[in-house]
XYZ file of C-alpha atoms in Angstrom:
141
model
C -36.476 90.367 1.367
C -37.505 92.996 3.744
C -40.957 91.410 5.868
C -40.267 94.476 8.550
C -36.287 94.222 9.112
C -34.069 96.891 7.705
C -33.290 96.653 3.903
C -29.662 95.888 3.072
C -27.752 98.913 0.894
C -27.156 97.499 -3.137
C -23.595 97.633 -3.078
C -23.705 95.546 0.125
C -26.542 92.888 -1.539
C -24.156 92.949 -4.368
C -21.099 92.265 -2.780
C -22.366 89.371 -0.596
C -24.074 87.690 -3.900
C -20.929 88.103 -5.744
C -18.999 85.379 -3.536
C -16.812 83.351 -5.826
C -17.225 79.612 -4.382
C -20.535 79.590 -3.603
C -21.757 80.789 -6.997
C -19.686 77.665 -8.420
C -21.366 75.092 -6.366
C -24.637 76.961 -7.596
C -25.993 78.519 -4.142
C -28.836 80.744 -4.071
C -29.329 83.322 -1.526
C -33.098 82.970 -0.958
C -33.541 85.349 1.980
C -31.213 88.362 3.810
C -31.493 90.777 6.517
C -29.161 91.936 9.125
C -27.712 89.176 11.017
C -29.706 86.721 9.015
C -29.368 84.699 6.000
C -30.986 82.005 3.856
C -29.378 79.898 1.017
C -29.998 76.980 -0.919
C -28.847 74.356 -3.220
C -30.024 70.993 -5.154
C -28.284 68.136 -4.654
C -26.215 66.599 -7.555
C -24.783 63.192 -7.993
C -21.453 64.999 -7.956
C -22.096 66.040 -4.416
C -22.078 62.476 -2.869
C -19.764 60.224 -1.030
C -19.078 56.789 -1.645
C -22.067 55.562 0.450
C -24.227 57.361 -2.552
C -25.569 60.074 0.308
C -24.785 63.534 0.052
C -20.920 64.286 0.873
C -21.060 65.968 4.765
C -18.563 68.373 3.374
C -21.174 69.756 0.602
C -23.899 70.268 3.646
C -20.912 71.652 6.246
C -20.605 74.682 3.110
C -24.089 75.334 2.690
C -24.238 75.730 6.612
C -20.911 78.010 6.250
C -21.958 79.737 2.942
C -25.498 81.072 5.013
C -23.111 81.763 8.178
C -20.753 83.833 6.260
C -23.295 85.730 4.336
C -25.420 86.408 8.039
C -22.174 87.630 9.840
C -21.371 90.274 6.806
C -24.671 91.575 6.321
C -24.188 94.679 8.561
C -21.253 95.361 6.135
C -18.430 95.358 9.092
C -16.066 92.762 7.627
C -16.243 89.179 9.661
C -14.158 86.364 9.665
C -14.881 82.907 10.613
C -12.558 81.784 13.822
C -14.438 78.785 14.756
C -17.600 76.356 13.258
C -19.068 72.671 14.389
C -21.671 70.687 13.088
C -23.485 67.801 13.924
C -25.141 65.940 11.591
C -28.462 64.728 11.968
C -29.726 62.997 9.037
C -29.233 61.944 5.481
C -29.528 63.850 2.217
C -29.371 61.941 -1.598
C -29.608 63.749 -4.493
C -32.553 65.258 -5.893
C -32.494 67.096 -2.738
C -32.696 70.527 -1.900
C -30.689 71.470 0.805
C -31.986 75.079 2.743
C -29.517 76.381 5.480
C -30.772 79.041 7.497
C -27.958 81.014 9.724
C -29.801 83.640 12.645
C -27.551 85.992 15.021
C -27.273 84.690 18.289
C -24.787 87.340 20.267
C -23.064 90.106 18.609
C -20.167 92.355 20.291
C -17.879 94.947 19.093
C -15.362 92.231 17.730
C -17.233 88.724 17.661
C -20.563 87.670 16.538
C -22.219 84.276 17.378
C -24.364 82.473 14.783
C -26.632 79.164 14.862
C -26.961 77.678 11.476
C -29.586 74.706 10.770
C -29.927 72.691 7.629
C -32.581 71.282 5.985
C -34.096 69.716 3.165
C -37.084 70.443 1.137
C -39.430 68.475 3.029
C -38.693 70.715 6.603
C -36.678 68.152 7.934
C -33.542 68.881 10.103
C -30.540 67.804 8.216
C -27.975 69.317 10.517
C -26.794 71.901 13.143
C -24.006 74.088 13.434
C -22.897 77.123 15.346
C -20.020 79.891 14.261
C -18.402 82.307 15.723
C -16.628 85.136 13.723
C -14.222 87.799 14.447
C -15.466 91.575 13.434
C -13.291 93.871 11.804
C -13.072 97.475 13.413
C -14.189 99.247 10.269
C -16.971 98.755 7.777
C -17.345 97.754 4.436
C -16.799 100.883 1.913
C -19.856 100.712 -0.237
């Protein structure tokens, strides 16, 4: 997890792999720096919608899951205030759905995030962008 960026403490690794919903839904965090994240997750036939493709909400919090584990990995607190998404393409199951979230702009009190989606194969899935509100203090580790 380190290629050149600066390591993460533990305690702040384990706190952001210790997130409650994701860990349900079976997310993995496969990569994380500062201001940077990478998750995935397979595709189950639980995760579709009625059209038998996977359920837009399912994709919309794998985007959200790598977005909220990017804008906490300097360990200041961060709360999202606003997210979109477009969607670009379909996912079934079997898949394995890889969101990547990357800093775009980060200030005293907000941080801006683009978030992309995709599946196994490299193809773009979706796109998102989030915006979060920073706390004034940081994380006690």
């Amino acid at each position: 997890m380190s290629d050149g960026h600066v390591t993460l403490s533990g305690e702040l690794k384990e706190w952001l792999l210790n997130d409650p919903f994701p860990r349900l839904l079976g997310v993995e965090i496969v990569e994380l720096e500062p201001g940077y994240s990478r998750v995935r997750l397979k595709v189950t036939e639980q995760m579709t919608n009625i059209h038998g493709i996977t359920h837009g909400g399912v994709i919309f919090t794998v985007a959200d899951v790598a977005f909220g584990i990017a804008s906490n990995s300097r360990g200041v607190p961060a709360v999202g205030i606003n997210m979109n998404i477009s969607y670009l393409k379909k996912s079934v199951p079997g898949d394995e759905l890889v969101a990547t979230a990357r800093e775009e702009n980060l200030t005293r009190h907000t941080g801006l995030y683009r978030i992309t989606v995709e599946n196994q194969r490299g193809e773009l899935l979706a796109v998102a962008s989030g915006l979060v509100y920073r706390q004034n203090q940081q994380k006690e580790t």
